[in-house]
Backbone as JSON, one array per atom type, in Angstrom:
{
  "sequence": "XXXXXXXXXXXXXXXXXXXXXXXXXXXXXXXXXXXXXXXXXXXXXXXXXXXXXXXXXXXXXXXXXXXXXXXXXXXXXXXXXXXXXXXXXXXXXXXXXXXXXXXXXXXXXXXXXXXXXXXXXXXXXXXXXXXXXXXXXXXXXXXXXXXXXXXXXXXXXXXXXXXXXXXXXXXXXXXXXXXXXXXXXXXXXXXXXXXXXXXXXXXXXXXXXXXXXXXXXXXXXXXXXXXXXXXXXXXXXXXXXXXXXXXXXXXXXXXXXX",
  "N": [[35.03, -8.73, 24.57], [31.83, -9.06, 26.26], [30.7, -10.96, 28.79], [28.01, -11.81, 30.48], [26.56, -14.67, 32.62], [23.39, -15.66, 34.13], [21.49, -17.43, 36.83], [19.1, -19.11, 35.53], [17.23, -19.54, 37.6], [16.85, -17.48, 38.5], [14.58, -16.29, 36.96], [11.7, -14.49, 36.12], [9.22, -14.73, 38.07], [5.68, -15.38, 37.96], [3.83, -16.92, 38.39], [2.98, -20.17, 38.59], [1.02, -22.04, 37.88], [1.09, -21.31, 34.71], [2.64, -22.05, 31.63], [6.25, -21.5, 31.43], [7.77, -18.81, 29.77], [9.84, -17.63, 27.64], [11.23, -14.59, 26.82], [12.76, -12.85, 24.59], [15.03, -10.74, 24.11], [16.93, -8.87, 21.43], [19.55, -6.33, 21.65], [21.82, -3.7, 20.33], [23.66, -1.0, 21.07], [21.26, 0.8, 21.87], [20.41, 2.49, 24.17], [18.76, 3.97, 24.72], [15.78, 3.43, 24.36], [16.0, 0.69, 25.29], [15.31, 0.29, 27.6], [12.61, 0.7, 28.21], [11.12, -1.33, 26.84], [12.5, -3.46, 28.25], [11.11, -3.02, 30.33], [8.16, -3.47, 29.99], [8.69, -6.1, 29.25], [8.96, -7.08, 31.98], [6.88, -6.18, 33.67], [4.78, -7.35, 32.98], [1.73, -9.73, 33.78], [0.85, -11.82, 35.97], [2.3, -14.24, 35.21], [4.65, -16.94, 33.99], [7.59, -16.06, 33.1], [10.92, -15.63, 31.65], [13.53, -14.18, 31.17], [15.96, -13.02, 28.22], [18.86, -11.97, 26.91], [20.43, -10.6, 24.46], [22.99, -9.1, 23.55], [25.08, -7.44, 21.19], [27.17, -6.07, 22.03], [27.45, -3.47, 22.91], [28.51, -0.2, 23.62], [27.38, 2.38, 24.47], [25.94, 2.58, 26.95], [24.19, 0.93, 27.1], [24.87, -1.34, 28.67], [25.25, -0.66, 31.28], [22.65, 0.05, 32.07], [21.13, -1.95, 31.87], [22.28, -3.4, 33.5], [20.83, -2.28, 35.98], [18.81, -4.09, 36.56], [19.36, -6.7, 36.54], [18.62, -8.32, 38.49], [16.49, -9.77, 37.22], [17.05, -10.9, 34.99], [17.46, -13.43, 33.48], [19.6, -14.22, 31.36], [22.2, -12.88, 30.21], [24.14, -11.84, 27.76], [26.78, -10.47, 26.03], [27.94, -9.7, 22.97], [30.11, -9.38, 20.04], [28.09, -9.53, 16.84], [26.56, -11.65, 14.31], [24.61, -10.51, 12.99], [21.04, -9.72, 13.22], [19.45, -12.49, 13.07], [21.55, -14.18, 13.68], [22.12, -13.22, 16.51], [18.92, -14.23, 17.59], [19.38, -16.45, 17.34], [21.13, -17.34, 19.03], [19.42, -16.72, 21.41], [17.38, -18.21, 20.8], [18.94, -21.09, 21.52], [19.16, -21.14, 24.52], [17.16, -20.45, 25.74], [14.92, -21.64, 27.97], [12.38, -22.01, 28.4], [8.85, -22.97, 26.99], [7.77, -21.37, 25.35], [8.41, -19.13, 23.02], [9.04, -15.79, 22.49], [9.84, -12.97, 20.83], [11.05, -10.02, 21.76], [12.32, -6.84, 20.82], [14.92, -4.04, 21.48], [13.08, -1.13, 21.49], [11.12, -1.89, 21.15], [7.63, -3.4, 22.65], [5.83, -4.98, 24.82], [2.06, -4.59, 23.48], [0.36, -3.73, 26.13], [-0.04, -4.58, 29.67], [-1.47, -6.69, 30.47], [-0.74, -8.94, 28.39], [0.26, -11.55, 27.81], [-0.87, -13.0, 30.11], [-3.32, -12.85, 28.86], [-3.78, -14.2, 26.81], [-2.45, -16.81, 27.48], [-4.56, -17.45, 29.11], [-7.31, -18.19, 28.18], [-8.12, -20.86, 26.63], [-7.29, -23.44, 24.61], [-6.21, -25.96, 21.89], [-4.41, -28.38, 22.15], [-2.67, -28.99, 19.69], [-1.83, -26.63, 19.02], [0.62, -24.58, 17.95], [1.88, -22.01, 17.55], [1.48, -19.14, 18.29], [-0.12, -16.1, 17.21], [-1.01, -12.42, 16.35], [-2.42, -9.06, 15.76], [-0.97, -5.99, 15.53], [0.61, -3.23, 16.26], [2.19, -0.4, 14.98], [4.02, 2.07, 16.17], [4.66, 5.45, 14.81], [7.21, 7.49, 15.24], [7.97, 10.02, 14.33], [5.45, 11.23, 14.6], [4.32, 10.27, 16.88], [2.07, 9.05, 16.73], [-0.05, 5.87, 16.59], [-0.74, 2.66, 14.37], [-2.44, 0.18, 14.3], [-2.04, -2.28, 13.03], [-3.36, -4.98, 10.8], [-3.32, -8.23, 11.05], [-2.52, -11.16, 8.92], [-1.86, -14.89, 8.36], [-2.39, -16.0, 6.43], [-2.27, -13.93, 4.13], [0.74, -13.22, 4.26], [0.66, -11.14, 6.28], [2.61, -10.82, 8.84], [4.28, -10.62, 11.91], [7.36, -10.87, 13.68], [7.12, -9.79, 16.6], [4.78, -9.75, 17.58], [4.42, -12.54, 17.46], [4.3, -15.81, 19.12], [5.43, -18.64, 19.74], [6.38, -22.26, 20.38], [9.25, -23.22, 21.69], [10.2, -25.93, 20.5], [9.63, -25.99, 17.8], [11.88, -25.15, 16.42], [13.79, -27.78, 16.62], [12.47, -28.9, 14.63], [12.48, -27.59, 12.41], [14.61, -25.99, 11.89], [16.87, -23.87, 12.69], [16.96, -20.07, 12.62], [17.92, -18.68, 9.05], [21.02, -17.86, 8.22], [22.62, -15.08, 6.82], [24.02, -12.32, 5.39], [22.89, -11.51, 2.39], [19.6, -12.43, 3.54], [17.2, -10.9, 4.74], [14.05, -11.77, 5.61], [14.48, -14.05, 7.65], [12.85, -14.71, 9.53], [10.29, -14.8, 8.82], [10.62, -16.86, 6.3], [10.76, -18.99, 8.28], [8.69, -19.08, 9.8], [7.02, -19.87, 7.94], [7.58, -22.31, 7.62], [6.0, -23.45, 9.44], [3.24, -25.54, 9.88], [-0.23, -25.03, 8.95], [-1.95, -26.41, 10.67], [-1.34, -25.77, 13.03], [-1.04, -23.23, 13.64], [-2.53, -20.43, 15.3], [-4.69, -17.45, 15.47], [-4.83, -15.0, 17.74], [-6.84, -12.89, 19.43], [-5.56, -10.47, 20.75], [-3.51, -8.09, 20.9], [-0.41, -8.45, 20.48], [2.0, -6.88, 20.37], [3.76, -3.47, 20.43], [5.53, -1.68, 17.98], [8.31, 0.46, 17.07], [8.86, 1.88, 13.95], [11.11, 1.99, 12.61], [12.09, -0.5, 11.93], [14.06, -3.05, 10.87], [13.71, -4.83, 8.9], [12.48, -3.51, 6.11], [11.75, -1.8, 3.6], [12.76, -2.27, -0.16], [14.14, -4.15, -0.61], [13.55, -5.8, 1.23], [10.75, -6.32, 0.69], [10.9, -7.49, -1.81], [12.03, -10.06, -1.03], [10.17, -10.91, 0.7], [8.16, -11.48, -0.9], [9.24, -13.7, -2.75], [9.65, -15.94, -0.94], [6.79, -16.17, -0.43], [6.43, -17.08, -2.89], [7.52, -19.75, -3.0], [6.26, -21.12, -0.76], [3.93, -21.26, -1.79], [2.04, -19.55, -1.8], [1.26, -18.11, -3.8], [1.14, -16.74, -6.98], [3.91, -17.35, -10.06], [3.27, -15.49, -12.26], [1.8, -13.32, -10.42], [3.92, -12.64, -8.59], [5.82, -11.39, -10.44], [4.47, -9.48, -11.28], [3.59, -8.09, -8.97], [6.15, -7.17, -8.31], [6.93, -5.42, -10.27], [5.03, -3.69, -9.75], [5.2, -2.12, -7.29], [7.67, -1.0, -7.67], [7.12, 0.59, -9.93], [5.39, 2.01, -8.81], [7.2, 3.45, -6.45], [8.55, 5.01, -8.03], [6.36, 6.75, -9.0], [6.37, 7.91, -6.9], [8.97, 9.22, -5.96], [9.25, 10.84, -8.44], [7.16, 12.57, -8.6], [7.14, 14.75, -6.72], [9.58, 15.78, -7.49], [9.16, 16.96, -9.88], [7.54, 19.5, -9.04], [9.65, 20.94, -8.12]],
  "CA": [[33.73, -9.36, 24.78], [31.43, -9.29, 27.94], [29.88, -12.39, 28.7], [27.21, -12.41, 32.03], [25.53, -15.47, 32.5], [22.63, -15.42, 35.19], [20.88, -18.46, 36.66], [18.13, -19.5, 35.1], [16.74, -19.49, 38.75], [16.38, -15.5, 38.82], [13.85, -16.17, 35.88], [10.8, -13.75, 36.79], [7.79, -16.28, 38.12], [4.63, -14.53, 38.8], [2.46, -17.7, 38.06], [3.3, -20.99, 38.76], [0.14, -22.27, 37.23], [1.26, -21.1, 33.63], [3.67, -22.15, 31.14], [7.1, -20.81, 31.04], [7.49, -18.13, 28.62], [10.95, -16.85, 27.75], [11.09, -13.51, 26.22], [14.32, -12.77, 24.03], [15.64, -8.82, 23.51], [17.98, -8.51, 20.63], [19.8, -5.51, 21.58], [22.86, -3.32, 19.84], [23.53, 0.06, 21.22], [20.14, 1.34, 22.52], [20.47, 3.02, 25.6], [17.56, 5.42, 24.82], [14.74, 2.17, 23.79], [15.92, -0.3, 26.07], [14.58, 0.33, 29.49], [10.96, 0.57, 27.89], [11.3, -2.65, 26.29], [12.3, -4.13, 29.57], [9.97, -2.7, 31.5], [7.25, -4.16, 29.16], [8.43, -7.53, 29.86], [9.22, -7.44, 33.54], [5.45, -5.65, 33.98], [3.47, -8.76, 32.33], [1.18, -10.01, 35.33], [0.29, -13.5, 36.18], [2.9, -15.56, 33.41], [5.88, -17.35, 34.15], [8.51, -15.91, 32.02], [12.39, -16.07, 31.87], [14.15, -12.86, 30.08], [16.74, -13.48, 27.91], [18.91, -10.26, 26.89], [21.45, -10.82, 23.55], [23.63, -7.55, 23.01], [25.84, -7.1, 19.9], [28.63, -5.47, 22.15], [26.81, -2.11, 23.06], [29.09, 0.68, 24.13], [26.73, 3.44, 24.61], [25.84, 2.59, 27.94], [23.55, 0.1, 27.1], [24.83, -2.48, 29.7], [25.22, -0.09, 32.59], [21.42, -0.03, 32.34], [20.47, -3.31, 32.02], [22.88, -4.04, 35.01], [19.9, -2.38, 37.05], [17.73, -5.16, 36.56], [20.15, -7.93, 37.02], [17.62, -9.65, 39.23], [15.06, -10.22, 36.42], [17.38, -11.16, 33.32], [18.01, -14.93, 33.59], [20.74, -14.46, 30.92], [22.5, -11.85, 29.48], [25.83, -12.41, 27.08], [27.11, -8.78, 25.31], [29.12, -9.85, 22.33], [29.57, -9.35, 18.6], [27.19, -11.21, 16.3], [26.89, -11.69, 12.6], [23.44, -10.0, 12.04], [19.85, -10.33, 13.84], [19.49, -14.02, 12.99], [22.62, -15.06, 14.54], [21.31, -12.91, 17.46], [17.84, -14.95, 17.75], [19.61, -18.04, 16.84], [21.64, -17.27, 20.46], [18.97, -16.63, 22.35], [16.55, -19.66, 21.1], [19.65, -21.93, 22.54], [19.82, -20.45, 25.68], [15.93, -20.27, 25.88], [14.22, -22.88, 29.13], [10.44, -21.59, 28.52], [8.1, -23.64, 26.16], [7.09, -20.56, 24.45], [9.56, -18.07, 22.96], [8.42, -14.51, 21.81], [10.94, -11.44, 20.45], [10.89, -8.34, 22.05], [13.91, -6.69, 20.34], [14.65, -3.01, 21.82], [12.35, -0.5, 21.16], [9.39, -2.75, 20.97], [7.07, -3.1, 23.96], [4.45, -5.34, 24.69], [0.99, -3.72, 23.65], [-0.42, -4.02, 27.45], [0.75, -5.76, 30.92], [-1.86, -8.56, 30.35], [-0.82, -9.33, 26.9], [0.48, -12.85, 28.05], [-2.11, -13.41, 31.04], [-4.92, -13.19, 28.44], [-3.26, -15.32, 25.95], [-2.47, -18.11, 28.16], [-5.44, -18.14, 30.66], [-7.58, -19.07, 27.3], [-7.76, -22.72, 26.35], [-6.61, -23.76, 22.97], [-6.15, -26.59, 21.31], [-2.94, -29.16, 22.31], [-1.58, -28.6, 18.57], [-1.39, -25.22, 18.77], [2.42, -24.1, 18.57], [2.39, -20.94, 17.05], [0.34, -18.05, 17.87], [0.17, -14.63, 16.6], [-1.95, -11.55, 16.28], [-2.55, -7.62, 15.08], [-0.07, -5.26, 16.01], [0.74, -1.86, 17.04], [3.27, 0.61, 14.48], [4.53, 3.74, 15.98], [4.78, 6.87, 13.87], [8.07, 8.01, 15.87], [7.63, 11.26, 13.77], [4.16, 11.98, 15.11], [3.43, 9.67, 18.05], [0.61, 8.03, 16.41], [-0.24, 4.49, 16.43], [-1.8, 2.22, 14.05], [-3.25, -0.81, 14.46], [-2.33, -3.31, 11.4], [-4.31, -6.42, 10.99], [-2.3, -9.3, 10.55], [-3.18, -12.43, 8.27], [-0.77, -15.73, 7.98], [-2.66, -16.26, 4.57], [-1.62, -13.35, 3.14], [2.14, -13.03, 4.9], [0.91, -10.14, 6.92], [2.88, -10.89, 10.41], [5.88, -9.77, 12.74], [8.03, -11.4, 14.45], [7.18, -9.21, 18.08], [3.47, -10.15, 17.44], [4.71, -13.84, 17.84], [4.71, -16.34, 20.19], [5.49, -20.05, 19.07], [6.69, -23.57, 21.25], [10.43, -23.7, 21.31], [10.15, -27.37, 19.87], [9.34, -25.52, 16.61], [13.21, -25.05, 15.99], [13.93, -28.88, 16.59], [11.68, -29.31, 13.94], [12.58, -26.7, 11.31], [15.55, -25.89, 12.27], [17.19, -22.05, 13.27], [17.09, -18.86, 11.95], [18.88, -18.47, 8.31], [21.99, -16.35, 9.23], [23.51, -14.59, 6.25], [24.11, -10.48, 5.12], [21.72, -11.43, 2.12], [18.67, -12.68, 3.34], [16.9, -10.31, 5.71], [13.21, -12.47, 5.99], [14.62, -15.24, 7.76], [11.63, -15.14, 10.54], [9.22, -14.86, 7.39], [10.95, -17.98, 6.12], [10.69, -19.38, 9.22], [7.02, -19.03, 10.3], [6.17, -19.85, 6.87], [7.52, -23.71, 7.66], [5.14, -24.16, 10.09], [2.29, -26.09, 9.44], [-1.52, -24.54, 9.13], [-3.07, -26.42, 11.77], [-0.34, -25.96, 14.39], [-1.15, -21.94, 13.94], [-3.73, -19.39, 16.12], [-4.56, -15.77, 15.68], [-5.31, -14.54, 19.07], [-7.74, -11.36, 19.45], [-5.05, -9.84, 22.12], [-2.52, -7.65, 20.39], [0.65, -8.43, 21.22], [3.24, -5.65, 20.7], [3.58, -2.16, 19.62], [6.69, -1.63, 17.57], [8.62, 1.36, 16.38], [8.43, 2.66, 12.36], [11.97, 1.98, 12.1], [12.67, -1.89, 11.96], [15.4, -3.41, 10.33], [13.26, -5.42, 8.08], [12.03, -2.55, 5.68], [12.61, -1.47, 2.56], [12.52, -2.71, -1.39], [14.83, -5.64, -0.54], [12.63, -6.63, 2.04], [9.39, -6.71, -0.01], [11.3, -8.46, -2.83], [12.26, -11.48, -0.51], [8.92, -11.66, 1.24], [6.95, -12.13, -2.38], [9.45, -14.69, -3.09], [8.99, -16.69, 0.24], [5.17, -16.41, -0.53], [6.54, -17.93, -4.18], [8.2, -20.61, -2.74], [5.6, -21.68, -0.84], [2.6, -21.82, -2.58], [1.0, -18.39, -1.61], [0.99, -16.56, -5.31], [1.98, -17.3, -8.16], [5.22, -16.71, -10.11], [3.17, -13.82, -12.51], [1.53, -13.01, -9.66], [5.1, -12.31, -8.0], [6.62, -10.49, -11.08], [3.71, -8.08, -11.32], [3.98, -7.25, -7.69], [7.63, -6.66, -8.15], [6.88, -3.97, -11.04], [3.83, -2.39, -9.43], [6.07, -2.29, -5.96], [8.88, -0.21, -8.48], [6.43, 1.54, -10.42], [5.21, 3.13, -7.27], [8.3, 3.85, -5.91], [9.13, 5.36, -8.85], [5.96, 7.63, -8.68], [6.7, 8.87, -5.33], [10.25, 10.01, -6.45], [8.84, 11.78, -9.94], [6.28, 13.95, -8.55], [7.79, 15.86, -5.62], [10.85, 16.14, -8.03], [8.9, 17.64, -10.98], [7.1, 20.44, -8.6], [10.48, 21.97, -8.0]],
  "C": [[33.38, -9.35, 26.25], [30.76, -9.71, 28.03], [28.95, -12.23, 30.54], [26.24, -13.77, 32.0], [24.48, -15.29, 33.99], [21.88, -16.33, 35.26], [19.52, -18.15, 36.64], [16.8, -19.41, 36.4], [16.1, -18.27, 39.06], [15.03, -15.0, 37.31], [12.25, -15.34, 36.85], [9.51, -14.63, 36.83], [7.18, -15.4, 38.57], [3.18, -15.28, 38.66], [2.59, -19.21, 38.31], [2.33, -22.07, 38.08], [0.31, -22.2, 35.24], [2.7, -21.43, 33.19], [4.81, -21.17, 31.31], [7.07, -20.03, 29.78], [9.01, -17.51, 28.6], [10.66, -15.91, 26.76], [12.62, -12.82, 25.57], [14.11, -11.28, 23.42], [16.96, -8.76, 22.93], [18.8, -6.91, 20.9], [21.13, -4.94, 20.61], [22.89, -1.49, 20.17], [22.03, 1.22, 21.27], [19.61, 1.28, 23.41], [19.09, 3.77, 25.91], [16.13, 4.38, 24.89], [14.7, 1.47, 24.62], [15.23, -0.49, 27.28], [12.83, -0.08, 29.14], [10.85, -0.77, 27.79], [11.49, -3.27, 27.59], [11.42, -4.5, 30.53], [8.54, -3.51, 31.11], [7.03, -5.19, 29.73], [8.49, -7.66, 31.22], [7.54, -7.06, 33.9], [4.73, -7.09, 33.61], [2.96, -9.5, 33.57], [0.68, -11.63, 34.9], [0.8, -14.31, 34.68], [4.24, -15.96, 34.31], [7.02, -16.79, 33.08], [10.18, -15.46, 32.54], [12.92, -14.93, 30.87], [15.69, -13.06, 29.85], [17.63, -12.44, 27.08], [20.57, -10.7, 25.69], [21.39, -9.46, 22.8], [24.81, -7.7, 22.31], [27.07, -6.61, 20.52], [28.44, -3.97, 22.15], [28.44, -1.45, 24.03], [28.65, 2.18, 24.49], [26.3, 3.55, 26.27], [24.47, 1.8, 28.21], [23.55, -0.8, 28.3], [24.68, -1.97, 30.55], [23.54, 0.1, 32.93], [20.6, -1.08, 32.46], [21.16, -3.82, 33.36], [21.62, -3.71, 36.34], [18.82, -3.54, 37.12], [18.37, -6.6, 36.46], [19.35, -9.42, 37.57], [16.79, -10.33, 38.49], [15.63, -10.76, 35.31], [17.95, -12.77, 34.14], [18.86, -15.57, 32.86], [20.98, -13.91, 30.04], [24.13, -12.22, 28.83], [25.31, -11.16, 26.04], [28.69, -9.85, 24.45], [29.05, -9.95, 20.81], [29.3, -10.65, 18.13], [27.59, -10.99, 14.66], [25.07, -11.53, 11.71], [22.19, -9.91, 13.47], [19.65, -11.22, 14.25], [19.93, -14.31, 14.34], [21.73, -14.29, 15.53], [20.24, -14.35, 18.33], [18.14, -15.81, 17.65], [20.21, -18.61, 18.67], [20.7, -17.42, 21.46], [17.84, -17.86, 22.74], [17.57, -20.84, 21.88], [19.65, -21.89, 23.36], [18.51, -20.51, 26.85], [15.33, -21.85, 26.68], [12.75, -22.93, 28.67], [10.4, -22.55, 27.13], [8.11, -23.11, 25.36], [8.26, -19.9, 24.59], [8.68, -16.73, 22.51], [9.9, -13.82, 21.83], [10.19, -10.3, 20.55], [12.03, -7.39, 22.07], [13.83, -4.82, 20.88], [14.28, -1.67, 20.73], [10.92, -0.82, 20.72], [9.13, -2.86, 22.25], [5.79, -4.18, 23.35], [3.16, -4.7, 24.87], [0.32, -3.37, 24.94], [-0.04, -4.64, 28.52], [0.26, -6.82, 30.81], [-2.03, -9.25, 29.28], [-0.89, -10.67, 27.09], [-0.13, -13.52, 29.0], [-3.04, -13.88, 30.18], [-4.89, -14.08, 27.51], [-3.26, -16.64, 26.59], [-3.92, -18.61, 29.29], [-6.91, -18.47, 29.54], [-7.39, -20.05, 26.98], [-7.63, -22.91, 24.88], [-6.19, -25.29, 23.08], [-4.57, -27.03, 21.85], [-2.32, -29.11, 20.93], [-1.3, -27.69, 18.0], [-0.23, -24.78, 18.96], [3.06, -22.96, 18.24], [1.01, -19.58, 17.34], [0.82, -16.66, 17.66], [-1.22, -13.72, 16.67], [-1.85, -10.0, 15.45], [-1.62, -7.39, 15.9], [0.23, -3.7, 15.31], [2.08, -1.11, 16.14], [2.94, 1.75, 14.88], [5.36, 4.88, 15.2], [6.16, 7.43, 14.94], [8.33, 9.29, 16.05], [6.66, 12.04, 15.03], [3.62, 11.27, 16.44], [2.44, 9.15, 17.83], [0.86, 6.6, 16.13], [-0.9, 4.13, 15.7], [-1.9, 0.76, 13.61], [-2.7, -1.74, 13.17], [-2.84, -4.73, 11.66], [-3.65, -7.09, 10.46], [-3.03, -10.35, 9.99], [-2.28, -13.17, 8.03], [-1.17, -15.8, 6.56], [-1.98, -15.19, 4.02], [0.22, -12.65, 3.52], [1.79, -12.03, 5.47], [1.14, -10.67, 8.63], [4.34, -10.57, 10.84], [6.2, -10.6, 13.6], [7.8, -11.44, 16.12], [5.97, -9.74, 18.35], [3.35, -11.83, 17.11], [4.8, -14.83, 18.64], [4.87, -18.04, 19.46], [6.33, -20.95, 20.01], [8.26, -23.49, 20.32], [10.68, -24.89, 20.45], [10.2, -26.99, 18.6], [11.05, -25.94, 15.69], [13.81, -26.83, 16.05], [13.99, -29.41, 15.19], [12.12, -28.87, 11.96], [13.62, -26.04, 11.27], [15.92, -24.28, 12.54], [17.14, -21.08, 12.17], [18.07, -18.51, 10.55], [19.92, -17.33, 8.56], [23.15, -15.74, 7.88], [23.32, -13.32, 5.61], [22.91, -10.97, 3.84], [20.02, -11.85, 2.43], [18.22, -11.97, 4.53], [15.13, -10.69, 5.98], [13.75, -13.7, 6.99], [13.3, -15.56, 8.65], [10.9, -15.31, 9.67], [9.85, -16.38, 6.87], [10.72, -19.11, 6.91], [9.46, -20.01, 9.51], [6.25, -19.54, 9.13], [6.17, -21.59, 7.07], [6.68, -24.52, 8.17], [4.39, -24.59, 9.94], [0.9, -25.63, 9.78], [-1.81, -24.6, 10.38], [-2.34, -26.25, 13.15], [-0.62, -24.29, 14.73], [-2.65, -21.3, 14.46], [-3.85, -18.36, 15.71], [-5.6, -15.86, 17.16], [-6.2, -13.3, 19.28], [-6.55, -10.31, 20.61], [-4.14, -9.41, 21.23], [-1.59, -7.7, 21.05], [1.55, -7.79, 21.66], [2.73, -4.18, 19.65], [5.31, -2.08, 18.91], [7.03, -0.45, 16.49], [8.45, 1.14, 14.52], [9.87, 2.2, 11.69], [12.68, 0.82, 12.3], [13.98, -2.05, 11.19], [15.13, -3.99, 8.72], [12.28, -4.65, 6.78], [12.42, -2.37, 4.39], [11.92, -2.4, 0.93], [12.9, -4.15, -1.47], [14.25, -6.54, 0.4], [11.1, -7.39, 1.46], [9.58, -7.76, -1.1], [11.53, -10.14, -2.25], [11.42, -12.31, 0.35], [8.0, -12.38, 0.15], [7.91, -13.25, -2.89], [9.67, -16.04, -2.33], [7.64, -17.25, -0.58], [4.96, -17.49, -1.53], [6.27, -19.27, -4.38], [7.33, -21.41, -1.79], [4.01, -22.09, -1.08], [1.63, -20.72, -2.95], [0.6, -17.41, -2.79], [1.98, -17.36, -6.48], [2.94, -16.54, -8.86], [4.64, -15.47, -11.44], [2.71, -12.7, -11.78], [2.97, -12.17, -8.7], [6.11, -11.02, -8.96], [5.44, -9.06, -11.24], [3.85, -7.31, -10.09], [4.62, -6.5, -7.47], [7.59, -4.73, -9.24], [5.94, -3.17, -10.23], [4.54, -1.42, -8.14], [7.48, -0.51, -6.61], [8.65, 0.86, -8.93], [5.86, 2.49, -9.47], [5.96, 3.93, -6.69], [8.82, 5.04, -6.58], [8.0, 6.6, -8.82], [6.15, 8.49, -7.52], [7.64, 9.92, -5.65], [9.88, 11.26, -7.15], [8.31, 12.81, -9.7], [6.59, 14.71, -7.94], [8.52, 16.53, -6.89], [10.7, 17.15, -9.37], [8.3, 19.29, -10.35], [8.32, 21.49, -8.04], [11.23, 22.62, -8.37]]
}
């Protein structure tokens, strides 16, 4: 295990006027992703923010690159975890700023004044969660596109997040076990209506190839939605077939043309 801690002191201030903002990068062996991702957050103009850097135990040469920026990470600890979660569960402890956001490598914030234009807007004192649209890259093709996010209908991301540490007090941490791969979706779902924003400022752009993907992913978001209130339970089993039945077309037709 390789543990750096870095004071809290070397946190990157470029505003003194604005809330703290800590910014947490889940990493695990991505040497090739990481620097961008960095660069993202260290670029953000006029915000107070504190970068917070939780690595799985990279051996690729992950750390030797983050060591160049030493000055800007206000606390880095390289050591095996027991998923994502746990990850994010590390870094909200660890986390000084008001506001947390995840910028896990290979994500990037959409713009330098993502968090300038967010904060130098006035909002509401029981606002503790905001969010917005966000940015999927085609990795394939280099294309971007735009998805429009809605809390009503569960369309949101984790990177395209920002929410008041206090949250976790409240609702407590990240579920941390090999089956449940929503836990942020679980999470964000606790929060309460009027405590949430959508922002017009897109927050991040984020690669095609998440973690959170897949059949088993869609199955445990529609039963979130179940669970609390958002659809109903035939509403949930039709999903599940149409979701299958689709899947199932995709497969069939290639497979019959050859």
């Amino acid at each position: 295990m390789e543990s750096t801690m870095i004071s809290s002191e070397n946190s990157y201030l470029n505003n003194s006027a604005s809330p703290l903002v800590t910014v947490i990068t889940v990493v695990y062996n991505a040497v090739a992703t990481i620097e961008a991702t960095l660069l993202s957050i260290i670029n953000q103009q006029d915000i107070n923010i504190e970068i917070v850097v939780i690595d799985g135990g990279s051996d690729d040469g992950t750390l030797e690159l983050l060591s160049k920026y030493k000055d800007k990470i206000a606390y880095l600890i390289s050591e095996p975890d027991k998923g994502i979660y746990d990850a994010m569960n590390k870094g909200v402890a660890v986390a000084s700023g008001e506001w947390i956001n995840f910028m896990n490598a290979g994500d990037s914030f959409a713009s330098v004044s993502v968090l300038k234009k967010i904060f130098s807007d006035s909002m509401s004192p029981d606002i503790q969660f905001i969010y917005s649209d966000f940015n999927i890259l085609n990795t394939r093709s280099g294309n971007e596109e735009r998805v429009i996010a809605d809390y009503e209908k569960g369309i949101i991301l984790h990177q395209s997040v920002i929410y008041k540490k206090s949250l976790h007090s409240i609702y407590g941490k990240y579920v941390v076990t090999k089956k449940i791969i929503v836990s942020d979706y679980l999470f964000f779902n606790s929060v309460p209506r009027e405590m949430i924003m959508k922002t017009n400022v897109v927050i991040s752009t984020n690669n095609d190839n998440g973690v959170s993907q897949g059949a088993w992913c869609y199955y445990q978001k529609k039963c979130v939605d179940y669970i609390f209130g958002r659809i109903s339970f035939s509403y949930l089993i039709s999903a599940i077939v149409y979701f299958n039945c689709k899947a199932l077309v995709k497969f069939v037709i290639p497979n019959r043309t050859k």
